[in-house]
C-alpha cells in the first residue's frame, strides 16, 4: 500500500476531513481537561460522568433530532442532574461520593441504553456507544471548534486559578481566587467537549481522548505547561493515526483512536526515563544487588 | 523592612464561631493575639486549630463573631498575611518546580491576569535566596527533603511580601535535624519582628520554643504566656474528653 493509499486517499473524503479536524481540535482541549482530571484524581469520576450523558443525548435525539445544540442541551441536563443528585445524596445520607455517583451513573447509563434500543435500530446504538466517523457533519465540526476554542481561551485566561485550585486550594482562597466557579465551570466544559466528541468517539470511549494523552504526558514531564502542550500534541497524533486505522480496517473510530492513544500510554508507562516501570524495576534490582554485596 | 511598627499590631477575636454543617468547629473564641513573635495554637485533634488559622486568613465565613487586626478585616490585609499549608495537604506529584511554587507568592498581588514585572521576579529570587533554595529552583517539588519542602512554602510566603505567617502543623513529618533547622529559622524571623502563628500538636516543642500559646478545644481554654496557658489544669480541661494517646500528653 503506497503512502497515497494510506493517508492521502482517505483524506480526500469530506467526512474524513471533518472527522480528523474535529478529533484534532478536541485533542487540544481534551489534553487540557484530561490533565486537570488526572491531577485532581478525578479520572474515574470523569468516565462515569461521560456514561451518564447517554439518556440526555438519547432523549434529545428522539424529541428534537440530531442537531448538535439539542444533543448538547440534553447531555448538559443529564450530566448536571447526575452530578447534583449524587452530590446531594452523599452530603445528606451515609453514602460516600463515589458510591452515590457510581449508583446514579449506572442508572442513567442503563436508562440511556433502554431509550436508544427502544427507539432506534441496533446499529444506531452501536454508533452511540462506539462512535461513527461518517456521522461527523459540518454542524458537529462547528461544535468541536467552539468547544476547543472556549476551553483553550478559559485555560489561557484562568491558568493561575486552575493551578492553585488543583495544587493548593487554601492558598487559592487567600489569593482571592474563588473555588465555586471552578467546579461548575469545569463540569460544563467537560460536558461540552464530551458531546462534541460524541460522533467520533462514542459515549463509552469519549473520555479516552481526554484521559490517555494527559496520562501519557504526565508520565513524561515535570512542568504543567509542558504537560498540557504534550497532551494536546499526543492526542492529535494518536487520533489521526486511529482515524486512518478505522478507515482502512472498518473498526469503529472510537476504539481505533483509543487503542492508538493506548499504545503511546503503554510505551510511556514502560519507558518514561523518570517515572516509567522499567526504570523503577532497574532501581529496585540495583538496590537488591547492592544489599546482597553488603551482606557478602 | 520588617521591623518595629508591626510589632504592636494585635489580632482581636470576638465571639468567633464557625460551624461546618451541624458540627461546631469553633465556639465563641474571644482572644487577643499579639503580633511580633512566635505564637502556637495548641489542642487535641479536631480542636479547631486549622479552622482558626483559616479564619485568621479572612476567607472562611464565620458563623458569628469577628476578627480584626488593628481596624482591618483580615481580608483587607493581604499581602501581609501568608498561609503555609500542611505538607500532607499538597499534591507533591504536581508537575511544578520549586521556583514556580515560590513565584505563586506574587499571584495574590497580581491576580489572574497581570504579568510578572522585574520587581516581582526580584522578590521571588530574593525569597529563594533567603530560604537557601536557589540551587533547587528547577527541581520538581517531590524531590525535595521534608525540611526543604517546608522552606519552599515559607519562601512563597516571603515572596508574597508577608510579615504575618500562618503555619499549619509545620513540624509534622520532619526529622530531628529538619525540626531544629526550622526552629532556628523561625527564631531568626522572630528577631526580625515577623509574626508566626502556627498550629502545633507537639506540646514539648511549643513549651521549648513558642513564648505565646492559645489552647483550644473547640472553645478557648487558655491564652497567654506558654507556661501559664499550658498549665496542667488547662491541659486537663482541653484533653479530658480524649482517650490518652502515647506522646500526645507531656
Short mmCIF file of C-alpha atoms in Angstrom, two decimals:
data_model
loop_
_atom_site.label_atom_id
_atom_site.label_comp_id
_atom_site.label_asym_id
_atom_site.label_seq_id
_atom_site.Cartn_x
_atom_site.Cartn_y
_atom_site.Cartn_z
CA UNK A 1 0.00 0.00 0.00
CA UNK A 2 1.50 3.32 -1.01
CA UNK A 3 1.60 6.48 1.06
CA UNK A 4 -1.11 7.80 -1.21
CA UNK A 5 -3.45 4.91 -0.41
CA UNK A 6 -2.53 5.06 3.26
CA UNK A 7 -3.05 8.73 4.02
CA UNK A 8 -3.92 10.95 1.07
CA UNK A 9 -6.78 8.98 -0.43
CA UNK A 10 -8.72 8.67 2.86
CA UNK A 11 -8.36 12.39 3.47
CA UNK A 12 -9.92 13.24 0.12
CA UNK A 13 -13.32 12.39 1.61
CA UNK A 14 -15.25 15.21 3.24
CA UNK A 15 -16.33 13.10 6.21
CA UNK A 16 -12.71 12.09 6.92
CA UNK A 17 -11.57 15.72 6.74
CA UNK A 18 -14.31 16.74 9.14
CA UNK A 19 -13.66 13.79 11.44
CA UNK A 20 -9.95 14.48 11.52
CA UNK A 21 -10.35 18.22 12.06
CA UNK A 22 -12.82 17.58 14.85
CA UNK A 23 -10.58 14.99 16.53
CA UNK A 24 -7.52 17.24 16.37
CA UNK A 25 -9.45 20.22 17.76
CA UNK A 26 -10.85 18.15 20.60
CA UNK A 27 -7.44 16.66 21.31
CA UNK A 28 -6.21 20.14 22.14
CA UNK A 29 -8.99 20.94 24.61
CA UNK A 30 -9.10 17.30 25.75
CA UNK A 31 -5.44 17.42 26.73
CA UNK A 32 -6.16 20.38 28.98
CA UNK A 33 -9.26 18.88 30.57
CA UNK A 34 -7.66 15.45 30.93
CA UNK A 35 -4.65 16.94 32.69
CA UNK A 36 -6.91 18.57 35.27
CA UNK A 37 -8.88 15.34 35.72
CA UNK A 38 -5.70 13.36 36.35
CA UNK A 39 -4.08 15.85 38.69
CA UNK A 40 -7.30 16.13 40.72
CA UNK A 41 -7.62 12.32 40.78
CA UNK A 42 -11.00 12.50 39.06
CA UNK A 43 -10.23 10.22 36.12
CA UNK A 44 -12.82 7.58 37.04
CA UNK A 45 -15.32 10.23 38.03
CA UNK A 46 -14.94 11.77 34.58
CA UNK A 47 -15.50 8.40 32.97
CA UNK A 48 -18.70 7.92 34.97
CA UNK A 49 -19.84 11.41 34.01
CA UNK A 50 -19.35 10.61 30.33
CA UNK A 51 -21.54 7.50 30.60
CA UNK A 52 -24.26 9.37 32.45
CA UNK A 53 -24.78 11.71 29.49
CA UNK A 54 -26.37 8.98 27.38
CA UNK A 55 -30.04 9.31 28.45
CA UNK A 56 -29.97 13.08 27.90
CA UNK A 57 -28.46 12.65 24.46
CA UNK A 58 -30.88 9.87 23.53
CA UNK A 59 -33.93 11.86 24.69
CA UNK A 60 -32.82 14.95 22.80
CA UNK A 61 -32.31 12.86 19.66
CA UNK A 62 -35.78 11.33 19.96
CA UNK A 63 -37.57 14.60 20.71
CA UNK A 64 -35.70 17.16 18.64
CA UNK A 65 -33.45 15.30 16.22
CA UNK A 66 -29.71 15.06 15.94
CA UNK A 67 -28.74 18.72 15.83
CA UNK A 68 -25.65 19.36 18.00
CA UNK A 69 -27.36 22.03 20.10
CA UNK A 70 -30.21 19.72 21.09
CA UNK A 71 -27.72 16.96 21.96
CA UNK A 72 -25.68 19.44 23.97
CA UNK A 73 -28.71 20.61 25.93
CA UNK A 74 -29.75 17.01 26.64
CA UNK A 75 -26.24 16.00 27.69
CA UNK A 76 -25.79 19.05 29.92
CA UNK A 77 -29.11 18.34 31.64
CA UNK A 78 -28.28 14.68 32.21
CA UNK A 79 -24.73 15.44 33.40
CA UNK A 80 -25.77 18.22 35.77
CA UNK A 81 -28.68 16.18 37.16
CA UNK A 82 -26.44 13.18 37.84
CA UNK A 83 -23.75 15.34 39.45
CA UNK A 84 -26.25 17.29 41.57
CA UNK A 85 -28.22 14.23 42.66
CA UNK A 86 -25.12 12.34 43.71
CA UNK A 87 -23.63 15.39 45.48
CA UNK A 88 -26.89 15.86 47.37
CA UNK A 89 -27.16 12.19 48.31
CA UNK A 90 -23.56 11.95 49.50
CA UNK A 91 -23.99 15.07 51.61
CA UNK A 92 -27.29 14.11 53.21
CA UNK A 93 -27.00 10.34 53.59
CA UNK A 94 -24.27 8.00 54.77
CA UNK A 95 -23.35 7.09 51.17
CA UNK A 96 -19.95 8.44 50.17
CA UNK A 97 -19.44 10.38 46.95
CA UNK A 98 -18.06 7.50 44.88
CA UNK A 99 -20.91 5.19 45.82
CA UNK A 100 -23.69 7.69 45.13
CA UNK A 101 -22.06 8.82 41.90
CA UNK A 102 -21.49 5.22 40.84
CA UNK A 103 -25.13 4.33 41.53
CA UNK A 104 -26.57 7.30 39.67
CA UNK A 105 -24.36 6.96 36.65
CA UNK A 106 -25.24 3.27 36.25
CA UNK A 107 -28.95 4.08 36.43
CA UNK A 108 -28.57 6.91 33.95
CA UNK A 109 -26.49 4.77 31.61
CA UNK A 110 -28.97 1.88 31.68
CA UNK A 111 -31.82 4.31 31.09
CA UNK A 112 -29.96 5.72 28.11
CA UNK A 113 -29.36 2.29 26.60
CA UNK A 114 -33.04 1.40 27.10
CA UNK A 115 -34.09 4.62 25.36
CA UNK A 116 -31.79 4.15 22.39
CA UNK A 117 -32.56 0.47 21.87
CA UNK A 118 -36.33 1.01 22.13
CA UNK A 119 -36.33 3.89 19.71
CA UNK A 120 -33.78 3.10 17.05
CA UNK A 121 -32.22 0.19 15.28
CA UNK A 122 -29.42 -1.79 16.84
CA UNK A 123 -26.93 -0.14 14.55
CA UNK A 124 -27.75 3.27 15.97
CA UNK A 125 -27.00 2.04 19.45
CA UNK A 126 -23.55 0.85 18.42
CA UNK A 127 -22.85 4.23 16.83
CA UNK A 128 -23.90 5.96 20.01
CA UNK A 129 -21.68 3.79 22.12
CA UNK A 130 -18.55 3.48 19.98
CA UNK A 131 -18.58 6.37 17.56
CA UNK A 132 -19.14 6.53 13.83
CA UNK A 133 -16.86 8.60 11.70
CA UNK A 134 -19.41 9.02 8.91
CA UNK A 135 -21.61 10.84 11.41
CA UNK A 136 -19.44 13.95 11.70
CA UNK A 137 -21.38 16.67 9.89
CA UNK A 138 -20.47 20.35 9.40
CA UNK A 139 -22.50 21.33 12.47
CA UNK A 140 -20.59 18.80 14.58
CA UNK A 141 -17.31 20.26 13.38
CA UNK A 142 -18.51 23.73 14.32
CA UNK A 143 -19.39 22.48 17.80
CA UNK A 144 -15.94 20.90 18.17
CA UNK A 145 -14.31 24.17 17.15
CA UNK A 146 -16.41 26.11 19.62
CA UNK A 147 -15.71 23.65 22.45
CA UNK A 148 -11.98 23.62 21.79
CA UNK A 149 -11.79 27.39 21.37
CA UNK A 150 -13.70 28.11 24.56
CA UNK A 151 -11.63 25.60 26.54
CA UNK A 152 -8.28 26.93 25.36
CA UNK A 153 -9.39 30.52 25.94
CA UNK A 154 -10.52 29.84 29.50
CA UNK A 155 -7.36 27.90 30.34
CA UNK A 156 -5.21 30.70 28.99
CA UNK A 157 -7.11 33.34 30.96
CA UNK A 158 -7.55 31.45 34.22
CA UNK A 159 -4.39 29.35 34.37
CA UNK A 160 -3.24 30.71 37.74
CA UNK A 161 -6.60 29.97 39.31
CA UNK A 162 -6.66 26.48 37.79
CA UNK A 163 -3.15 25.62 39.01
CA UNK A 164 -3.86 26.79 42.56
CA UNK A 165 -7.27 25.12 42.67
CA UNK A 166 -5.58 21.77 42.00
CA UNK A 167 -2.31 22.32 43.81
CA UNK A 168 -3.23 24.24 46.96
CA UNK A 169 -6.92 25.26 47.30
CA UNK A 170 -6.47 27.04 50.64
CA UNK A 171 -3.80 29.28 49.17
CA UNK A 172 -6.11 29.85 46.20
CA UNK A 173 -8.71 31.25 48.62
CA UNK A 174 -6.18 33.55 50.30
CA UNK A 175 -5.07 34.74 46.88
CA UNK A 176 -8.67 35.77 46.26
CA UNK A 177 -9.46 33.10 43.65
CA UNK A 178 -12.93 31.68 44.14
CA UNK A 179 -13.49 27.93 44.04
CA UNK A 180 -17.17 27.73 43.16
CA UNK A 181 -16.74 28.74 39.53
CA UNK A 182 -14.04 26.14 39.09
CA UNK A 183 -16.21 23.11 39.79
CA UNK A 184 -19.27 24.31 37.91
CA UNK A 185 -17.21 25.66 35.01
CA UNK A 186 -15.16 22.52 34.73
CA UNK A 187 -18.26 20.33 34.63
CA UNK A 188 -19.82 22.41 31.86
CA UNK A 189 -16.59 22.47 29.83
CA UNK A 190 -16.18 18.70 30.21
CA UNK A 191 -19.75 18.00 29.07
CA UNK A 192 -19.38 20.43 26.15
CA UNK A 193 -16.24 18.66 24.95
CA UNK A 194 -17.71 15.18 25.52
CA UNK A 195 -20.77 16.00 23.41
CA UNK A 196 -18.54 17.45 20.71
CA UNK A 197 -16.50 14.24 20.71
CA UNK A 198 -19.60 12.03 20.63
CA UNK A 199 -19.80 11.33 16.89
CA UNK A 200 -16.17 10.38 16.57
CA UNK A 201 -15.60 8.64 19.88
CA UNK A 202 -18.94 7.34 21.17
CA UNK A 203 -20.21 7.67 24.72
CA UNK A 204 -18.21 4.81 26.22
CA UNK A 205 -14.79 5.82 24.95
CA UNK A 206 -15.16 9.60 24.62
CA UNK A 207 -13.13 10.26 27.75
CA UNK A 208 -10.23 8.25 26.29
CA UNK A 209 -9.42 11.17 24.01
CA UNK A 210 -9.02 13.36 27.12
CA UNK A 211 -7.52 10.98 29.62
CA UNK A 212 -4.96 8.88 27.76
CA UNK A 213 -2.85 11.68 26.22
CA UNK A 214 -2.83 13.54 29.56
CA UNK A 215 -1.77 10.42 31.47
CA UNK A 216 0.96 9.79 28.90
CA UNK A 217 2.20 13.38 29.17
CA UNK A 218 2.09 13.22 32.98
CA UNK A 219 4.47 10.27 32.90
CA UNK A 220 6.88 12.19 30.76
CA UNK A 221 7.28 15.72 32.08
CA UNK A 222 7.64 17.87 35.19
CA UNK A 223 6.02 21.18 34.21
CA UNK A 224 2.29 21.88 34.00
CA UNK A 225 2.61 23.90 30.81
CA UNK A 226 4.68 21.20 29.10
CA UNK A 227 2.17 18.59 30.22
CA UNK A 228 -0.72 20.49 28.62
CA UNK A 229 1.15 21.02 25.36
CA UNK A 230 2.40 17.44 25.18
CA UNK A 231 -1.04 16.02 25.97
CA UNK A 232 -2.59 18.06 23.16
CA UNK A 233 0.11 17.00 20.68
CA UNK A 234 -0.16 13.34 21.64
CA UNK A 235 -3.94 13.46 21.36
CA UNK A 236 -3.78 14.98 17.89
CA UNK A 237 -1.21 12.43 16.68
CA UNK A 238 -2.98 9.44 18.21
CA UNK A 239 -6.42 10.38 16.95
CA UNK A 240 -5.08 10.94 13.42
CA UNK A 241 -3.49 7.50 13.44
CA UNK A 242 -6.66 6.00 14.92
CA UNK A 243 -8.92 7.55 12.31
CA UNK A 244 -6.78 6.27 9.45
CA UNK A 245 -6.75 2.83 11.02
CA UNK A 246 -10.51 2.95 11.39
CA UNK A 247 -10.86 3.95 7.72
CA UNK A 248 -8.72 1.11 6.44
CA UNK A 249 -9.89 -1.63 8.80
CA UNK A 250 -13.55 -0.82 9.26
CA UNK A 251 -13.08 -0.79 13.03
CA UNK A 252 -15.30 1.80 14.78
CA UNK A 253 -13.43 5.09 15.14
CA UNK A 254 -13.74 5.29 18.94
CA UNK A 255 -11.88 2.07 19.74
CA UNK A 256 -9.35 2.69 16.95
CA UNK A 257 -8.43 6.10 18.39
CA UNK A 258 -8.34 4.85 21.99
CA UNK A 259 -6.11 1.92 21.03
CA UNK A 260 -3.70 4.22 19.17
CA UNK A 261 -3.55 6.53 22.19
CA UNK A 262 -3.21 3.48 24.44
CA UNK A 263 -0.11 2.37 22.56
CA UNK A 264 1.56 5.68 23.41
CA UNK A 265 0.42 5.39 27.02
CA UNK A 266 1.81 1.89 27.48
CA UNK A 267 5.10 2.92 25.91
CA UNK A 268 5.35 5.86 28.34
CA UNK A 269 4.37 3.71 31.31
CA UNK A 270 7.19 1.32 30.46
CA UNK A 271 9.90 3.59 29.14
CA UNK A 272 9.49 7.06 30.66
CA UNK A 273 13.01 7.98 31.82
CA UNK A 274 11.87 9.26 35.22
CA UNK A 275 8.53 7.66 36.00
CA UNK A 276 8.45 4.50 33.87
CA UNK A 277 8.17 0.93 35.09
CA UNK A 278 11.47 -0.17 33.56
CA UNK A 279 13.35 2.48 35.49
CA UNK A 280 11.60 1.55 38.73
CA UNK A 281 12.45 -2.11 38.18
CA UNK A 282 16.04 -1.23 37.31
CA UNK A 283 16.41 0.81 40.50
CA UNK A 284 14.91 -1.97 42.62
CA UNK A 285 17.23 -4.52 41.03
CA UNK A 286 20.29 -2.32 41.62
CA UNK A 287 19.30 -1.80 45.23
CA UNK A 288 18.88 -5.52 45.81
CA UNK A 289 22.25 -6.23 44.27
CA UNK A 290 23.85 -3.56 46.46
CA UNK A 291 22.27 -5.09 49.56
CA UNK A 292 23.49 -8.54 48.58
CA UNK A 293 27.03 -7.21 48.06
CA UNK A 294 26.99 -5.61 51.51
CA UNK A 295 25.73 -8.83 53.01
CA UNK A 296 28.64 -10.73 51.43
CA UNK B 1 11.53 46.42 56.37
CA UNK B 2 10.00 44.04 58.86
CA UNK B 3 10.97 45.91 62.00
CA UNK B 4 9.23 47.94 64.60
CA UNK B 5 5.81 49.19 63.91
CA UNK B 6 4.07 45.92 63.13
CA UNK B 7 5.01 44.51 66.50
CA UNK B 8 2.23 46.33 68.26
CA UNK B 9 -0.49 45.01 65.99
CA UNK B 10 -2.93 42.78 67.79
CA UNK B 11 -5.38 40.29 66.34
CA UNK B 12 -8.65 40.79 68.22
CA UNK B 13 -11.10 37.90 68.11
CA UNK B 14 -14.58 38.46 69.45
CA UNK B 15 -17.01 35.53 69.83
CA UNK B 16 -15.55 33.80 66.77
CA UNK B 17 -17.79 30.85 65.95
CA UNK B 18 -17.54 28.51 62.95
CA UNK B 19 -19.93 25.69 62.11
CA UNK B 20 -19.40 23.10 59.37
CA UNK B 21 -22.97 21.99 58.73
CA UNK B 22 -24.20 20.91 62.14
CA UNK B 23 -20.73 20.38 63.57
CA UNK B 24 -19.30 23.20 65.65
CA UNK B 25 -15.59 23.66 64.88
CA UNK B 26 -15.00 26.86 66.87
CA UNK B 27 -17.20 28.01 69.72
CA UNK B 28 -17.22 31.68 70.73
CA UNK B 29 -13.49 32.32 70.77
CA UNK B 30 -12.63 35.68 72.30
CA UNK B 31 -8.93 36.40 72.48
CA UNK B 32 -6.13 38.73 71.55
CA UNK B 33 -3.11 37.52 69.65
CA UNK B 34 -0.13 39.87 69.75
CA UNK B 35 1.99 40.16 66.63
CA UNK B 36 5.78 40.18 66.52
CA UNK B 37 6.80 36.75 67.72
CA UNK B 38 6.06 33.06 67.75
CA UNK B 39 2.53 32.07 68.75
CA UNK B 40 1.34 28.47 68.95
CA UNK B 41 -2.22 27.23 68.53
CA UNK B 42 -2.42 24.08 70.63
CA UNK B 43 -5.13 21.49 71.18
CA UNK B 44 -6.19 17.92 70.53
CA UNK B 45 -7.15 16.68 67.05
CA UNK B 46 -10.36 18.32 65.94
CA UNK B 47 -9.94 21.17 68.40
CA UNK B 48 -10.26 23.73 65.61
CA UNK B 49 -6.61 24.72 65.15
CA UNK B 50 -6.74 24.64 61.34
CA UNK B 51 -10.15 26.29 61.35
CA UNK B 52 -8.84 29.13 63.48
CA UNK B 53 -5.87 29.58 61.13
CA UNK B 54 -8.20 29.78 58.14
CA UNK B 55 -10.44 32.20 60.00
CA UNK B 56 -7.47 34.44 60.68
CA UNK B 57 -6.76 34.42 56.93
CA UNK B 58 -10.12 36.06 56.43
CA UNK B 59 -11.83 33.96 53.77
CA UNK B 60 -13.52 31.33 55.91
CA UNK B 61 -17.05 32.57 56.61
CA UNK B 62 -17.60 32.97 60.34
CA UNK B 63 -20.94 31.77 61.68
CA UNK B 64 -20.74 34.54 64.27
CA UNK B 65 -18.25 36.97 65.74
CA UNK B 66 -15.49 38.99 64.16
CA UNK B 67 -11.75 39.14 63.70
CA UNK B 68 -9.80 42.38 63.34
CA UNK B 69 -6.15 43.27 63.04
CA UNK B 70 -5.94 46.88 64.12
CA UNK B 71 -9.03 48.31 62.43
CA UNK B 72 -8.95 45.95 59.48
CA UNK B 73 -10.79 42.84 58.47
CA UNK B 74 -8.13 40.20 57.67
CA UNK B 75 -9.40 40.01 54.09
CA UNK B 76 -8.05 43.51 53.52
CA UNK B 77 -4.65 42.70 54.96
CA UNK B 78 -3.25 40.72 52.07
CA UNK B 79 -0.45 40.52 51.17
CA UNK B 80 0.67 40.96 54.79
CA UNK B 81 -0.94 37.65 55.80
CA UNK B 82 0.51 34.47 54.32
CA UNK B 83 -0.67 30.92 54.64
CA UNK B 84 1.73 27.98 54.77
CA UNK B 85 -0.14 24.70 54.15
CA UNK B 86 0.33 21.38 55.89
CA UNK B 87 2.72 19.33 53.81
CA UNK B 88 0.26 16.44 53.73
CA UNK B 89 -2.35 18.62 52.03
CA UNK B 90 -0.33 19.35 48.93
CA UNK B 91 -0.16 17.24 45.76
CA UNK B 92 3.60 16.66 45.62
CA UNK B 93 3.41 14.93 42.23
CA UNK B 94 2.05 18.08 40.63
CA UNK B 95 4.26 18.94 37.66
CA UNK B 96 5.72 22.12 39.10
CA UNK B 97 9.20 23.32 40.07
CA UNK B 98 10.36 24.88 43.34
CA UNK B 99 10.89 28.22 41.63
CA UNK B 100 7.37 28.15 40.17
CA UNK B 101 5.81 27.47 43.58
CA UNK B 102 7.73 30.35 45.15
CA UNK B 103 6.61 32.56 42.25
CA UNK B 104 2.99 31.76 43.17
CA UNK B 105 3.63 34.07 46.10
CA UNK B 106 3.24 37.00 43.69
CA UNK B 107 -0.18 35.82 42.43
CA UNK B 108 -2.27 37.29 45.25
CA UNK B 109 -0.91 40.73 44.35
CA UNK B 110 -1.05 40.22 40.58
CA UNK B 111 -4.40 38.45 40.41
CA UNK B 112 -5.33 36.27 37.47
CA UNK B 113 -4.16 38.46 34.66
CA UNK B 114 -1.32 40.88 35.43
CA UNK B 115 2.09 39.84 34.19
CA UNK B 116 5.26 39.50 36.24
CA UNK B 117 7.38 42.62 36.27
CA UNK B 118 11.08 42.90 37.15
CA UNK B 119 10.18 43.76 40.72
CA UNK B 120 8.14 40.54 41.03
CA UNK B 121 10.99 38.43 39.67
CA UNK B 122 13.35 40.17 42.09
CA UNK B 123 11.13 39.33 45.08
CA UNK B 124 10.99 35.68 44.03
CA UNK B 125 14.78 35.50 43.58
CA UNK B 126 15.29 37.15 46.96
CA UNK B 127 12.89 34.75 48.71
CA UNK B 128 14.62 31.73 47.13
CA UNK B 129 17.96 33.07 48.32
CA UNK B 130 16.74 33.85 51.83
CA UNK B 131 15.46 30.30 52.33
CA UNK B 132 18.58 28.83 50.63
CA UNK B 133 16.61 27.24 47.83
CA UNK B 134 18.22 28.96 44.83
CA UNK B 135 20.18 25.85 43.72
CA UNK B 136 16.96 23.79 43.83
CA UNK B 137 14.77 26.23 41.91
CA UNK B 138 14.39 23.96 38.86
CA UNK B 139 13.72 20.73 40.76
CA UNK B 140 10.31 19.08 40.75
CA UNK B 141 8.95 19.52 44.28
CA UNK B 142 8.70 15.80 45.13
CA UNK B 143 12.49 15.57 45.01
CA UNK B 144 12.97 17.91 47.99
CA UNK B 145 13.52 16.69 51.54
CA UNK B 146 10.81 17.38 54.14
CA UNK B 147 12.69 20.37 55.53
CA UNK B 148 13.26 21.78 52.04
CA UNK B 149 9.58 21.36 51.18
CA UNK B 150 8.63 23.33 54.28
CA UNK B 151 11.17 26.04 53.40
CA UNK B 152 9.72 26.24 49.88
CA UNK B 153 6.32 27.26 51.26
CA UNK B 154 7.96 29.72 53.66
CA UNK B 155 9.76 31.19 50.64
CA UNK B 156 6.43 31.53 48.80
CA UNK B 157 5.08 33.43 51.80
CA UNK B 158 8.16 35.68 51.87
CA UNK B 159 7.84 36.34 48.13
CA UNK B 160 4.26 37.39 48.80
CA UNK B 161 5.66 40.20 50.94
CA UNK B 162 4.07 38.92 54.14
CA UNK B 163 5.10 39.73 57.67
CA UNK B 164 2.47 37.58 59.40
CA UNK B 165 2.81 33.87 58.69
CA UNK B 166 0.09 31.34 59.45
CA UNK B 167 1.56 27.83 59.55
CA UNK B 168 -0.48 24.63 59.70
CA UNK B 169 1.45 21.89 61.58
CA UNK B 170 4.83 22.93 60.14
CA UNK B 171 6.76 20.28 62.08
CA UNK B 172 4.65 17.29 61.01
CA UNK B 173 6.77 14.63 59.38
CA UNK B 174 10.08 16.47 59.85
CA UNK B 175 13.03 14.56 61.29
CA UNK B 176 15.02 15.90 64.26
CA UNK B 177 17.57 17.88 62.29
CA UNK B 178 14.95 19.42 59.98
CA UNK B 179 12.89 20.36 63.05
CA UNK B 180 15.89 22.02 64.69
CA UNK B 181 16.68 23.86 61.46
CA UNK B 182 13.10 25.14 61.13
CA UNK B 183 13.02 26.32 64.76
CA UNK B 184 16.29 28.17 64.21
CA UNK B 185 14.84 29.82 61.12
CA UNK B 186 11.60 30.87 62.85
CA UNK B 187 13.57 32.29 65.78
CA UNK B 188 15.51 34.38 63.29
CA UNK B 189 12.19 35.67 61.94
CA UNK B 190 11.07 36.49 65.48
CA UNK B 191 14.19 38.60 65.93
CA UNK B 192 13.31 40.48 62.71
CA UNK B 193 9.86 41.28 64.12
CA UNK B 194 8.00 38.86 61.88
CA UNK B 195 4.94 37.14 63.32
CA UNK B 196 4.46 33.38 63.17
CA UNK B 197 1.16 31.83 64.24
CA UNK B 198 1.41 28.06 64.00
CA UNK B 199 -0.97 25.20 64.69
CA UNK B 200 1.14 22.60 66.53
CA UNK B 201 0.13 19.45 68.36
CA UNK B 202 3.54 18.71 69.90
CA UNK B 203 3.36 20.25 73.40
CA UNK B 204 7.06 19.78 74.21
CA UNK B 205 8.03 21.73 71.10
CA UNK B 206 5.67 24.56 71.99
CA UNK B 207 6.93 24.74 75.58
CA UNK B 208 10.53 24.90 74.45
CA UNK B 209 10.27 27.41 71.62
CA UNK B 210 6.98 29.31 71.48
CA UNK B 211 6.67 32.11 74.04
CA UNK B 212 2.94 32.58 73.48
CA UNK B 213 0.19 29.98 73.13
CA UNK B 214 -3.55 29.57 72.70
CA UNK B 215 -5.04 26.32 74.00
CA UNK B 216 -8.17 25.23 72.14
CA UNK B 217 -10.77 22.55 72.46
CA UNK B 218 -13.39 23.97 70.08
CA UNK B 219 -13.70 26.75 72.67
CA UNK B 220 -10.75 28.69 74.03
CA UNK B 221 -9.30 27.06 77.17
CA UNK B 222 -6.47 29.49 77.78
CA UNK B 223 -4.31 32.09 76.08
CA UNK B 224 -1.14 33.85 77.16
CA UNK B 225 2.48 33.12 78.01
CA UNK B 226 3.02 29.45 77.20
CA UNK B 227 3.91 28.28 80.71
CA UNK B 228 0.62 29.64 82.05
CA UNK B 229 -1.59 28.75 79.11
CA UNK B 230 -0.36 25.14 79.08
CA UNK B 231 -0.65 24.54 82.82
CA UNK B 232 -1.62 21.03 83.93
CA UNK B 233 -5.08 22.20 84.92
CA UNK B 234 -5.67 23.76 81.49
CA UNK B 235 -4.35 20.72 79.65
CA UNK B 236 -6.68 18.50 81.66
CA UNK B 237 -9.56 20.68 80.53
CA UNK B 238 -8.52 20.57 76.87
CA UNK B 239 -7.75 16.87 76.67
CA UNK B 240 -10.25 15.47 79.19
CA UNK B 241 -12.61 14.02 76.58
CA UNK B 242 -9.82 12.33 74.71
CA UNK B 243 -8.55 8.83 75.06
CA UNK B 244 -4.92 9.24 76.11
CA UNK B 245 -2.59 8.72 73.17
CA UNK B 246 1.04 7.94 73.67
CA UNK B 247 3.04 11.11 73.14
CA UNK B 248 0.04 13.41 72.91
CA UNK B 249 0.48 14.40 76.53
CA UNK B 250 3.71 15.50 78.12
#
